[in-house]
């Protein structure tokens, strides 16, 4: 009847926290890593839950020198009161991102807009999670980062020199208006994981998504060497923004990220966070006597009206997944995922979750 | 040998200033309108030069109640020192935009990041021109606005409820690094003007660019009723950002813009401007002892290297057009455009430009 098993959040968090701590992460870091993983699972983001996070940490992070458990964030001196510059010293990305969002909110409360630029970072996984949290707290939020590997070919080129470089925006809606709007995607047409999935299913890629080893467009997943930006020169421009912002922050050559590097070089990604206080935007002159939030809802109703019943707001699928998770009383995982969590539990010397005794959701 | 005639900038500006003043605009407004028009022509932006600007003003602006010559910008009180809220009172969009960029730069010099939200605006034409100017002055710049008409169907819908809502980013490069990077495009796959051009040429649209009156995808320019966002749900999300930001500022229903409205309603677009001081981003830890600008150039060289000779930077075509204009000693227009300028001159009682005596460029 259902494909998912329900893991109570507390059980999930206990296991994930213990996994992070066994790798040397502090209690704070482990809790922040578990929180982002739980929120990803809760919102149906199956590509960025705990199993993926711990796998990435193993491949590129604490086991590979890319991430330093217990590292301290250095807040560098800045002459600009609405801006902070952080050296993350390769601290766990989720910890850095949650703290950056919190700090940027404090600054936006004072200045109306605020930014945090983060150098020497390690993967924060799901950018949408951070801007969603800020939007739920009532703020406009934005983040971008550079990806771990250069897999994307610039528009007009043939060799991959750009990351899949995601952008994430969160737009707040008052309690009466429903879920926060979260616009969150990579600047490649598809992710490399999607290419692997299509290969397994024996299906072609959409046109304009990838090139072969010679830099020629291909829809054959077996021939794919690199990805293409979405929307031709427009998505290319969006991918460039992350690389160039990172260049201003302290990121080095995109083709070095996630690879062996010459002495004196860097291969860390960079993060950028921005928060806007919605009151700082209000001209106070809304039509028909509406409040700011009523005006927002009227605009949304207009956009989705006029017969546009099949159009959706970004964030709607995530909100539906969250509702389903919350109704089920926990986080939803497939039987295969539960088996993988149980392998993790065994490594940590913890008892397994018994699929037969788990609720279905 | 050449398709263009060279109009000296001073002659262009005199004519355009006089045209604006004849419509009641102040000397300042006329000069700002002429400046944006000249910069658009100089950079090869043939869709937003003086003829287009004056035509738009006639259709939707000073002759139609959409733009008020001589209007004063009201700077509304704000408790947020890095943010300003402006009521443009339908002042000429170019004047408002140049002033907003200047003011946001002053604020970014103090706070590292700054924003100006503008309500009750009128079309500013070429967003790329404002962020390019800011980038030339050494700042990261961003602007978006809502378009005059709702011509774009939301992803999954069938009725146009979104503007072609452009985004413009300017990224500064030191003098040694060359032209500023300008990422500047509408969020529709093509503009309605492009549909008209394809219709005249008897050519099909690219797939995924437009729908017919029933909301079904079409590539036949004769059947096009509305446009589609570029990049499916991703471009849709980017178009939503402009509408929702405008909703927070004071914009009303997108389908009312540029149309007859019920009492109590508004149909003005909104503008958003943001400036970042690049020093506020720097983590000060660039690989191989590079400066921030040297690091930027190294990243760009990496992206465009590795055989990517045919890839370009956004802003490169505009920089080439500018070089050509400056080498020719003026602004380049077609004979048909010069004839149109001469009609304008005749209306104003000014002598025409003699095509035979104009240099070719």
XYZ file of C-alpha atoms in Angstrom:
722
model
C 0.000 0.000 0.000
C 2.838 2.384 0.811
C 6.431 2.378 -0.343
C 7.774 4.113 2.752
C 8.620 3.139 6.307
C 8.289 5.733 9.071
C 11.345 6.442 11.195
C 10.560 8.611 14.225
C 12.588 11.800 14.031
C 14.201 11.221 17.404
C 15.446 7.780 16.366
C 16.776 9.208 13.107
C 18.526 12.064 14.853
C 20.098 9.817 17.489
C 21.614 7.575 14.848
C 22.833 10.409 12.640
C 24.266 12.365 15.565
C 26.136 9.295 16.722
C 27.467 8.735 13.196
C 28.795 12.299 13.012
C 30.275 12.095 16.510
C 32.013 8.812 15.682
C 33.825 10.730 12.947
C 35.042 13.333 15.410
C 32.411 16.020 14.946
C 31.338 17.971 18.034
C 27.879 17.644 19.594
C 26.821 20.960 17.984
C 28.037 19.952 14.554
C 26.430 16.528 14.791
C 23.106 18.085 15.817
C 23.249 20.591 12.930
C 24.148 17.836 10.461
C 21.273 15.688 11.754
C 18.855 18.625 11.586
C 19.548 19.405 7.927
C 19.372 15.701 7.054
C 16.047 15.301 8.878
C 14.583 18.415 7.209
C 15.687 17.168 3.797
C 14.013 13.795 4.383
C 10.922 15.480 5.845
C 10.547 17.627 2.706
C 11.085 14.741 0.277
C 14.583 15.836 -0.784
C 15.803 12.267 -1.252
C 19.123 13.363 -2.790
C 20.323 15.212 0.317
C 19.257 13.193 3.357
C 21.522 11.618 5.978
C 22.788 8.705 3.889
C 23.950 11.098 1.153
C 25.424 13.549 3.661
C 27.434 10.878 5.453
C 28.549 9.359 2.151
C 29.741 12.747 0.872
C 31.550 13.362 4.139
C 33.284 10.024 3.731
C 34.292 10.647 0.102
C 35.313 14.313 0.266
C 35.001 15.407 3.883
C 36.341 14.313 7.257
C 37.906 11.129 5.863
C 39.580 12.975 2.976
C 40.815 16.252 4.461
C 38.022 18.324 2.911
C 36.197 18.865 6.196
C 37.695 19.368 9.665
C 35.546 18.197 12.605
C 35.482 20.725 15.419
C 36.912 23.527 13.267
C 36.146 27.040 14.466
C 34.625 29.680 12.214
C 36.807 32.801 12.146
C 34.820 35.992 11.722
C 37.275 38.271 9.931
C 37.297 41.986 10.707
C 35.074 44.001 8.360
C 34.627 47.738 7.996
C 31.123 47.097 6.618
C 28.505 46.702 9.382
C 25.884 44.878 7.245
C 28.428 42.338 5.938
C 30.502 39.621 7.503
C 33.434 37.670 6.079
C 33.933 34.215 7.519
C 36.791 31.781 7.228
C 35.014 28.463 7.826
C 38.278 26.559 8.167
C 36.521 23.584 6.485
C 33.971 23.228 9.286
C 30.936 21.028 8.521
C 28.933 22.918 5.870
C 25.561 22.456 7.560
C 26.850 24.025 10.792
C 28.311 26.956 8.914
C 25.163 27.497 6.859
C 22.744 27.445 9.807
C 24.951 29.868 11.704
C 25.346 32.154 8.680
C 21.579 32.323 8.199
C 21.075 33.128 11.896
C 23.720 35.813 11.872
C 22.500 37.348 8.600
C 18.987 37.546 10.081
C 20.341 39.451 13.091
C 22.116 41.865 10.745
C 19.091 42.255 8.452
C 16.991 43.140 11.504
C 19.338 46.094 11.943
C 20.222 47.060 8.376
C 17.341 45.776 6.224
C 19.720 43.677 4.152
C 22.810 41.714 5.146
C 25.296 39.280 3.682
C 27.787 36.672 4.885
C 30.597 35.559 2.550
C 32.227 32.263 3.558
C 35.629 31.075 2.382
C 37.298 27.688 2.969
C 33.959 25.916 3.165
C 32.808 22.323 2.868
C 29.566 21.219 1.091
C 26.342 22.376 2.813
C 24.171 19.860 0.914
C 20.686 21.363 0.581
C 20.651 25.142 0.100
C 16.860 25.093 -0.006
C 16.788 23.972 3.634
C 18.514 27.105 4.892
C 16.483 29.611 2.890
C 13.282 27.747 3.799
C 14.088 28.125 7.483
C 14.769 31.851 7.021
C 11.533 32.268 5.033
C 9.580 30.491 7.774
C 11.016 33.026 10.187
C 9.712 35.810 7.912
C 12.736 36.783 5.815
C 13.694 36.863 2.151
C 16.749 34.632 1.896
C 19.264 33.723 -0.784
C 22.284 31.494 -0.921
C 24.622 30.162 -3.561
C 27.728 28.007 -3.417
C 30.253 26.412 -5.713
C 29.896 22.658 -6.197
C 32.492 20.079 -5.261
C 33.370 19.183 -8.876
C 33.523 20.986 -12.237
C 31.083 18.877 -14.310
C 29.409 21.540 -16.464
C 30.567 22.927 -19.825
C 30.229 26.703 -20.344
C 27.778 27.713 -23.089
C 29.657 27.527 -26.392
C 32.520 25.464 -24.898
C 33.257 21.763 -24.734
C 35.216 21.041 -21.517
C 33.647 21.075 -18.031
C 34.963 24.042 -16.054
C 31.896 24.942 -13.958
C 30.181 23.297 -11.006
C 26.490 22.429 -11.053
C 26.414 25.588 -8.900
C 22.981 25.858 -7.279
C 20.980 28.949 -6.334
C 18.362 28.951 -3.580
C 15.827 31.656 -2.774
C 13.310 31.597 0.057
C 10.327 33.956 0.053
C 8.338 34.402 3.263
C 4.578 34.063 3.500
C 2.522 34.904 6.547
C 0.922 32.005 8.419
C -2.389 32.589 6.622
C -0.752 32.359 3.203
C 0.708 28.864 3.531
C 4.116 27.324 2.916
C 7.198 29.437 2.133
C 8.135 29.714 -1.529
C 11.470 27.998 -2.132
C 13.175 28.316 -5.513
C 16.091 25.924 -5.389
C 17.928 24.255 -8.256
C 21.258 23.515 -9.851
C 22.281 25.467 -12.946
C 22.891 22.281 -14.951
C 19.892 20.932 -16.884
C 20.131 17.658 -14.946
C 22.407 16.372 -12.193
C 25.009 13.659 -12.796
C 22.928 11.421 -10.498
C 20.043 11.747 -12.953
C 22.321 10.632 -15.808
C 23.224 7.511 -13.786
C 19.532 6.816 -13.112
C 18.654 7.138 -16.824
C 21.547 4.827 -17.673
C 20.149 2.190 -15.295
C 16.670 2.633 -16.785
C 17.986 2.563 -20.370
C 16.362 5.914 -21.130
C 17.698 8.926 -23.092
C 18.492 12.324 -21.573
C 16.479 15.377 -22.582
C 18.154 17.309 -25.431
C 20.541 20.056 -24.363
C 21.483 18.394 -21.090
C 24.899 16.871 -21.751
C 27.883 16.436 -24.074
C 30.155 13.479 -24.880
C 33.916 13.318 -24.411
C 34.438 15.308 -27.622
C 32.166 18.096 -26.380
C 29.367 17.139 -28.776
C 25.739 17.188 -27.562
C 24.380 13.745 -26.692
C 21.187 12.269 -25.242
C 22.770 8.820 -24.708
C 23.538 8.402 -20.991
C 26.352 5.944 -21.843
C 28.118 8.662 -23.859
C 27.774 11.485 -21.332
C 31.087 13.012 -20.272
C 29.874 16.387 -18.960
C 26.700 18.347 -18.315
C 25.331 21.511 -19.938
C 23.841 24.555 -18.186
C 20.033 24.820 -18.376
C 18.602 27.469 -20.689
C 21.733 27.923 -22.849
C 23.478 31.277 -22.202
C 21.018 32.214 -19.446
C 21.755 29.237 -17.193
C 25.443 29.644 -18.058
C 25.296 33.198 -16.722
C 23.691 31.955 -13.512
C 26.389 29.320 -13.074
C 29.081 31.958 -13.653
C 27.644 34.096 -10.843
C 28.537 31.398 -8.285
C 32.055 30.927 -9.677
C 32.795 34.649 -9.876
C 31.315 35.442 -6.477
C 33.453 32.604 -5.088
C 36.459 34.132 -6.876
C 35.838 37.411 -5.001
C 35.459 35.502 -1.717
C 38.537 33.305 -2.051
C 37.669 30.283 -4.199
C 40.341 29.206 -6.638
C 40.191 27.540 -10.056
C 36.922 25.625 -10.566
C 38.720 22.708 -12.247
C 40.794 22.128 -9.107
C 37.842 21.608 -6.766
C 37.579 18.036 -5.488
C 40.856 17.105 -7.190
C 44.556 16.791 -6.334
C 46.073 20.270 -6.305
C 49.496 21.817 -6.820
C 51.202 23.470 -3.809
C 49.885 26.938 -2.936
C 46.504 26.144 -4.475
C 43.036 25.813 -2.897
C 40.167 23.500 -3.742
C 37.531 24.507 -1.202
C 34.102 25.760 -2.234
C 32.747 29.141 -1.099
C 29.299 30.061 0.245
C 27.321 33.265 -0.087
C 24.286 34.112 2.097
C 21.967 37.092 1.947
C 18.925 38.060 4.024
C 16.431 40.853 3.332
C 13.926 42.116 5.904
C 10.574 42.374 4.081
C 9.704 45.644 5.856
C 12.748 47.199 4.192
C 11.070 46.590 0.809
C 7.591 47.925 1.559
C 6.565 51.151 -0.149
C 3.488 51.086 2.110
C 1.170 51.824 -0.814
C -0.663 48.565 -1.567
C -3.719 48.593 -3.801
C -7.219 48.198 -2.337
C -5.964 48.783 1.211
C -4.152 45.431 1.370
C -1.392 44.642 3.853
C 1.988 43.543 2.458
C 1.152 39.862 3.006
C -2.360 40.301 1.597
C -0.827 41.941 -1.461
C 1.590 39.029 -1.860
C -1.297 36.575 -1.722
C -3.348 38.620 -4.227
C -0.414 38.584 -6.676
C 0.031 34.813 -6.222
C -3.714 34.254 -6.740
C -3.529 36.309 -9.950
C -0.539 34.329 -11.245
C -2.133 30.950 -10.485
C -5.621 32.081 -11.521
C -7.094 32.558 -15.007
C -7.225 28.792 -15.587
C -3.625 28.139 -14.520
C -4.780 25.347 -12.183
C -1.907 23.092 -13.160
C 0.796 25.641 -12.387
C 2.465 25.288 -8.982
C 4.477 27.447 -6.663
C 8.095 26.446 -6.083
C 8.175 24.801 -2.668
C 4.732 23.242 -3.087
C 6.026 19.698 -3.580
C 8.286 20.084 -0.555
C 5.358 21.386 1.506
C 3.253 18.380 0.475
C 6.055 15.970 1.418
C 6.387 17.678 4.789
C 2.667 17.352 5.413
C 2.853 13.658 4.582
C 5.870 13.148 6.871
C 4.287 15.043 9.732
C 1.000 13.169 9.326
C 2.931 9.887 9.453
C 4.687 11.027 12.630
C 8.249 10.732 11.349
C 10.570 10.631 8.372
C 9.764 8.473 5.367
C 12.410 6.141 3.978
C 12.305 3.207 1.566
C 13.067 -0.305 2.795
C 16.419 -0.087 0.984
C 17.254 3.140 2.803
C 16.270 1.635 6.154
C 18.605 -1.303 5.397
C 21.396 1.185 4.713
C 20.692 2.996 7.996
C 20.873 -0.401 9.722
C 24.335 -1.027 8.237
C 25.353 2.309 9.691
C 23.851 1.336 13.070
C 25.773 -1.951 13.019
C 29.046 -0.098 12.357
C 28.283 2.090 15.368
C 27.330 -0.895 17.528
C 23.695 0.227 17.764
C 20.608 -2.006 17.481
C 18.954 -2.039 14.045
C 15.494 -0.665 13.228
C 13.129 -3.583 12.664
C 11.261 -2.965 9.380
C 8.412 -5.215 10.552
C 7.761 -3.013 13.561
C 7.960 0.317 11.693
C 4.772 2.109 10.680
C 4.098 2.610 6.976
C 3.625 6.130 5.570
C 30.725 48.120 -47.001
C 29.058 48.963 -43.703
C 25.417 48.871 -42.735
C 25.676 51.640 -40.154
C 25.797 55.441 -40.191
C 27.678 57.244 -37.429
C 25.780 59.834 -35.400
C 28.075 61.889 -33.147
C 26.987 61.404 -29.532
C 26.475 65.115 -28.991
C 24.096 65.361 -31.966
C 22.196 62.295 -30.720
C 21.935 63.630 -27.201
C 20.772 67.079 -28.341
C 17.933 65.599 -30.365
C 16.856 63.119 -27.688
C 17.026 65.727 -24.927
C 14.904 68.071 -26.969
C 12.384 65.291 -27.634
C 12.065 64.543 -23.905
C 11.811 68.237 -23.051
C 9.103 68.766 -25.655
C 7.062 66.195 -23.706
C 7.451 68.154 -20.493
C 10.411 66.312 -18.935
C 12.906 68.406 -16.954
C 16.464 69.045 -18.152
C 17.779 66.423 -15.702
C 15.278 63.793 -16.786
C 15.906 64.481 -20.462
C 19.673 64.179 -19.930
C 19.263 60.876 -18.041
C 16.921 59.523 -20.720
C 19.391 60.542 -23.437
C 22.309 58.993 -21.540
C 20.675 55.561 -21.190
C 19.577 55.673 -24.844
C 23.088 56.605 -25.998
C 24.697 53.879 -23.869
C 22.246 51.301 -25.221
C 23.071 52.295 -28.811
C 26.792 52.403 -28.030
C 26.673 48.835 -26.683
C 24.639 47.472 -29.597
C 21.395 47.109 -27.612
C 19.202 47.903 -30.595
C 15.978 47.043 -28.742
C 16.381 49.775 -26.120
C 17.817 52.844 -27.828
C 16.199 56.277 -28.105
C 13.603 55.406 -30.738
C 12.287 52.551 -28.589
C 12.403 54.642 -25.416
C 10.474 57.516 -26.937
C 7.980 55.128 -28.530
C 7.363 53.380 -25.187
C 6.956 56.727 -23.482
C 4.365 57.672 -26.085
C 2.430 54.398 -25.778
C 2.520 53.867 -22.011
C 4.272 56.874 -20.488
C 3.873 60.627 -20.503
C 1.167 60.573 -23.180
C -0.808 57.842 -21.393
C -0.604 58.709 -17.707
C 1.996 56.001 -16.958
C 4.868 58.441 -16.494
C 4.767 61.926 -14.950
C 7.382 64.397 -16.270
C 9.016 66.357 -13.489
C 7.766 63.991 -10.758
C 9.782 64.016 -7.546
C 11.114 60.837 -5.969
C 9.923 60.536 -2.362
C 12.421 58.795 -0.120
C 10.206 57.176 2.510
C 11.423 56.939 6.096
C 13.196 53.651 6.833
C 14.461 52.205 10.099
C 17.017 50.185 8.130
C 20.191 52.168 7.367
C 21.383 49.976 4.442
C 17.989 50.081 2.708
C 15.901 52.799 1.130
C 12.265 52.722 0.044
C 11.384 55.105 -2.749
C 8.061 56.217 -4.133
C 8.994 57.165 -7.696
C 5.636 58.822 -8.337
C 5.896 57.562 -11.957
C 9.038 59.597 -12.663
C 10.960 58.674 -15.839
C 12.409 55.201 -15.173
C 15.906 56.010 -16.433
C 16.220 58.952 -14.015
C 15.035 56.822 -11.120
C 17.370 53.942 -12.004
C 20.526 56.059 -12.357
C 19.771 57.775 -9.058
C 19.016 54.478 -7.302
C 22.322 52.991 -8.471
C 24.201 56.090 -7.267
C 22.503 56.063 -3.897
C 22.936 52.306 -3.428
C 26.659 52.701 -4.153
C 26.926 55.362 -1.435
C 25.182 53.032 1.006
C 27.270 50.001 -0.016
C 30.411 52.067 0.627
C 29.206 52.317 4.217
C 27.474 48.975 4.818
C 29.054 46.569 2.300
C 25.650 45.802 0.788
C 22.659 48.037 0.144
C 19.279 47.970 -1.546
C 16.738 50.407 -2.940
C 13.134 49.272 -3.447
C 11.120 51.480 -5.801
C 7.337 51.581 -5.982
C 5.118 53.443 -8.485
C 7.759 53.218 -11.194
C 7.769 53.573 -14.960
C 9.834 51.336 -17.343
C 13.613 51.818 -17.041
C 14.311 50.129 -20.423
C 17.761 48.521 -20.223
C 18.630 47.098 -16.805
C 22.025 46.025 -18.116
C 22.995 49.671 -18.582
C 22.660 50.477 -14.883
C 24.489 47.434 -13.550
C 27.211 47.937 -16.182
C 27.793 51.457 -14.954
C 28.000 50.246 -11.351
C 30.387 47.441 -12.349
C 32.597 49.939 -14.186
C 32.746 51.901 -10.956
C 33.916 48.717 -9.196
C 30.733 47.308 -7.632
C 28.688 44.122 -7.857
C 25.253 45.279 -8.981
C 21.850 43.676 -9.430
C 18.471 44.916 -10.538
C 15.137 43.419 -11.457
C 11.797 44.910 -12.400
C 8.335 43.863 -13.437
C 7.520 44.299 -17.125
C 4.804 46.514 -18.508
C 2.583 43.629 -19.650
C 1.823 40.063 -18.506
C 2.799 38.066 -21.604
C 4.313 34.924 -20.056
C 2.522 31.739 -18.964
C 3.645 30.188 -15.658
C 5.236 26.719 -15.975
C 2.378 24.197 -16.099
C -0.256 26.873 -16.816
C -1.845 28.187 -19.992
C -2.749 31.867 -19.456
C -0.171 34.692 -19.359
C 0.067 36.107 -15.839
C 3.774 37.016 -15.659
C 5.865 39.753 -17.253
C 8.962 38.958 -19.277
C 10.574 40.122 -15.994
C 14.284 40.652 -16.605
C 17.219 40.200 -14.228
C 20.500 42.079 -14.629
C 23.771 41.461 -12.816
C 26.980 43.475 -13.231
C 30.295 42.056 -12.017
C 33.267 44.406 -11.719
C 36.678 43.717 -13.229
C 39.756 45.816 -12.618
C 41.069 47.881 -15.526
C 43.648 45.194 -16.375
C 40.966 42.504 -16.640
C 38.838 44.133 -19.330
C 35.133 44.836 -19.736
C 32.626 44.347 -16.888
C 30.652 41.118 -16.937
C 26.981 41.873 -17.533
C 24.405 39.086 -17.258
C 21.182 40.597 -18.492
C 18.144 38.848 -19.919
C 14.394 38.433 -19.789
C 12.956 35.313 -18.164
C 10.910 34.445 -21.259
C 12.657 32.218 -23.818
C 12.226 34.935 -26.460
C 10.722 38.434 -26.445
C 7.456 39.262 -28.211
C 9.513 41.448 -30.573
C 11.416 38.334 -31.658
C 8.108 36.572 -32.420
C 7.153 39.510 -34.676
C 10.529 39.356 -36.416
C 10.199 35.596 -37.051
C 6.694 36.160 -38.383
C 8.054 38.695 -40.906
C 10.838 36.294 -41.883
C 8.437 33.329 -42.125
C 10.554 31.322 -39.671
C 9.476 29.050 -36.771
C 10.144 29.776 -33.101
C 12.434 27.502 -31.099
C 10.482 24.787 -29.227
C 9.374 25.671 -25.708
C 9.169 29.401 -26.382
C 5.454 30.081 -26.780
C 1.859 28.826 -26.612
C -1.241 29.443 -28.738
C -4.553 30.904 -27.570
C -5.557 27.527 -26.097
C -2.344 27.371 -24.056
C -0.849 24.649 -26.265
C 2.860 24.817 -27.222
C 3.486 26.178 -30.715
C 6.469 27.086 -32.873
C 4.324 28.914 -35.469
C 4.731 32.676 -34.966
C 1.256 33.259 -36.441
C -0.301 31.130 -33.699
C 1.577 32.640 -30.769
C -0.687 34.080 -28.076
C 1.719 34.084 -25.125
C 5.327 33.342 -24.222
C 6.864 30.636 -22.007
C 9.585 31.074 -19.379
C 13.036 29.847 -20.414
C 14.280 26.626 -18.820
C 10.849 25.312 -17.726
C 10.356 25.498 -13.925
C 13.738 27.175 -13.393
C 13.021 30.246 -15.553
C 9.499 30.293 -14.096
C 11.011 30.567 -10.618
C 13.196 33.458 -11.760
C 10.195 35.266 -13.250
C 8.252 34.737 -10.005
C 11.038 36.412 -8.028
C 10.358 39.731 -9.806
C 6.585 39.476 -9.315
C 6.828 38.513 -5.651
C 9.491 41.082 -4.818
C 7.258 43.673 -6.530
C 4.345 42.398 -4.421
C 6.377 43.122 -1.263
C 7.300 46.577 -2.611
C 3.825 47.635 -3.705
C 3.112 46.222 -7.159
C -0.382 44.909 -7.681
C -1.799 42.122 -9.867
C 0.498 41.294 -12.809
C -2.455 40.962 -15.205
C -3.467 44.580 -14.528
C -0.158 46.125 -15.582
C -0.412 48.175 -18.771
C -4.195 47.669 -18.842
C -7.367 49.503 -17.784
C -7.814 49.028 -14.048
C -10.677 49.051 -11.561
C -10.812 51.870 -8.969
C -8.407 51.442 -6.041
C -6.054 49.328 -8.131
C -2.481 49.974 -9.313
C -0.760 49.029 -12.546
C 2.714 50.456 -12.074
C 5.814 48.264 -12.196
C 8.303 48.093 -9.313
C 12.124 48.210 -9.371
C 14.647 46.553 -7.093
C 18.335 47.569 -6.939
C 21.177 46.037 -4.961
C 24.860 46.933 -4.706
C 27.643 44.909 -3.053
C 31.075 46.312 -2.265
C 33.593 43.683 -3.425
C 35.820 44.243 -0.390
C 32.924 43.098 1.778
C 33.176 39.672 0.115
C 36.916 39.106 0.312
C 38.150 36.424 2.706
C 41.668 37.722 2.004
C 42.993 34.195 1.436
C 43.560 33.877 -2.314
C 45.607 30.982 -3.667
C 49.159 31.525 -4.936
C 49.332 35.022 -3.393
C 46.862 36.502 -5.867
C 44.963 39.739 -5.287
C 41.161 39.600 -5.435
C 41.128 40.861 -9.033
C 43.977 38.515 -10.011
C 42.007 35.649 -8.506
C 38.917 36.669 -10.476
C 40.940 36.680 -13.681
C 42.510 33.281 -12.876
C 39.047 31.782 -12.375
C 37.813 33.304 -15.643
C 40.891 31.991 -17.475
C 40.207 28.520 -16.062
C 36.543 28.606 -17.132
C 37.353 29.785 -20.671
C 40.468 27.607 -20.935
C 40.801 23.861 -21.561
C 39.741 24.272 -25.203
C 36.652 26.384 -24.446
C 37.753 28.986 -27.012
C 34.238 29.429 -28.340
C 32.708 30.178 -24.961
C 32.206 33.860 -24.175
C 31.698 35.981 -21.108
C 28.343 37.726 -20.749
C 28.956 41.352 -21.694
C 31.542 40.459 -24.347
C 29.263 41.271 -27.309
C 28.307 44.579 -25.691
C 31.988 45.397 -25.097
C 32.763 44.667 -28.757
C 29.903 46.894 -29.916
C 31.147 49.668 -27.651
C 34.642 49.373 -29.082
C 33.228 49.606 -32.587
C 31.107 52.646 -31.688
C 33.983 54.409 -29.967
C 36.345 53.659 -32.876
C 33.769 55.124 -35.260
C 33.508 58.251 -33.099
C 29.804 58.048 -32.414
C 26.670 55.920 -32.237
C 25.850 53.472 -35.013
C 22.392 53.462 -36.542
C 20.905 51.940 -39.700
C 19.696 54.202 -42.511
C 16.112 53.309 -41.513
C 16.803 54.390 -37.941
C 18.390 57.657 -39.109
C 15.272 58.313 -41.192
C 13.150 57.768 -38.072
C 15.338 60.159 -36.082
C 14.836 62.700 -38.886
C 11.046 62.384 -38.565
C 11.478 63.133 -34.889
C 13.690 66.124 -35.726
C 11.072 67.446 -38.168
C 8.364 67.200 -35.457
C 10.607 69.236 -33.178
C 11.404 71.787 -35.914
C 15.058 70.770 -36.020
C 17.188 70.271 -39.164
C 17.564 66.634 -40.301
C 20.794 64.619 -40.309
C 21.979 64.234 -43.890
C 22.781 60.524 -44.460
C 25.158 61.451 -47.318
C 27.316 63.543 -44.984
C 27.409 60.996 -42.125
C 30.448 58.768 -41.680
C 29.978 55.001 -42.050
C 30.871 52.705 -39.167
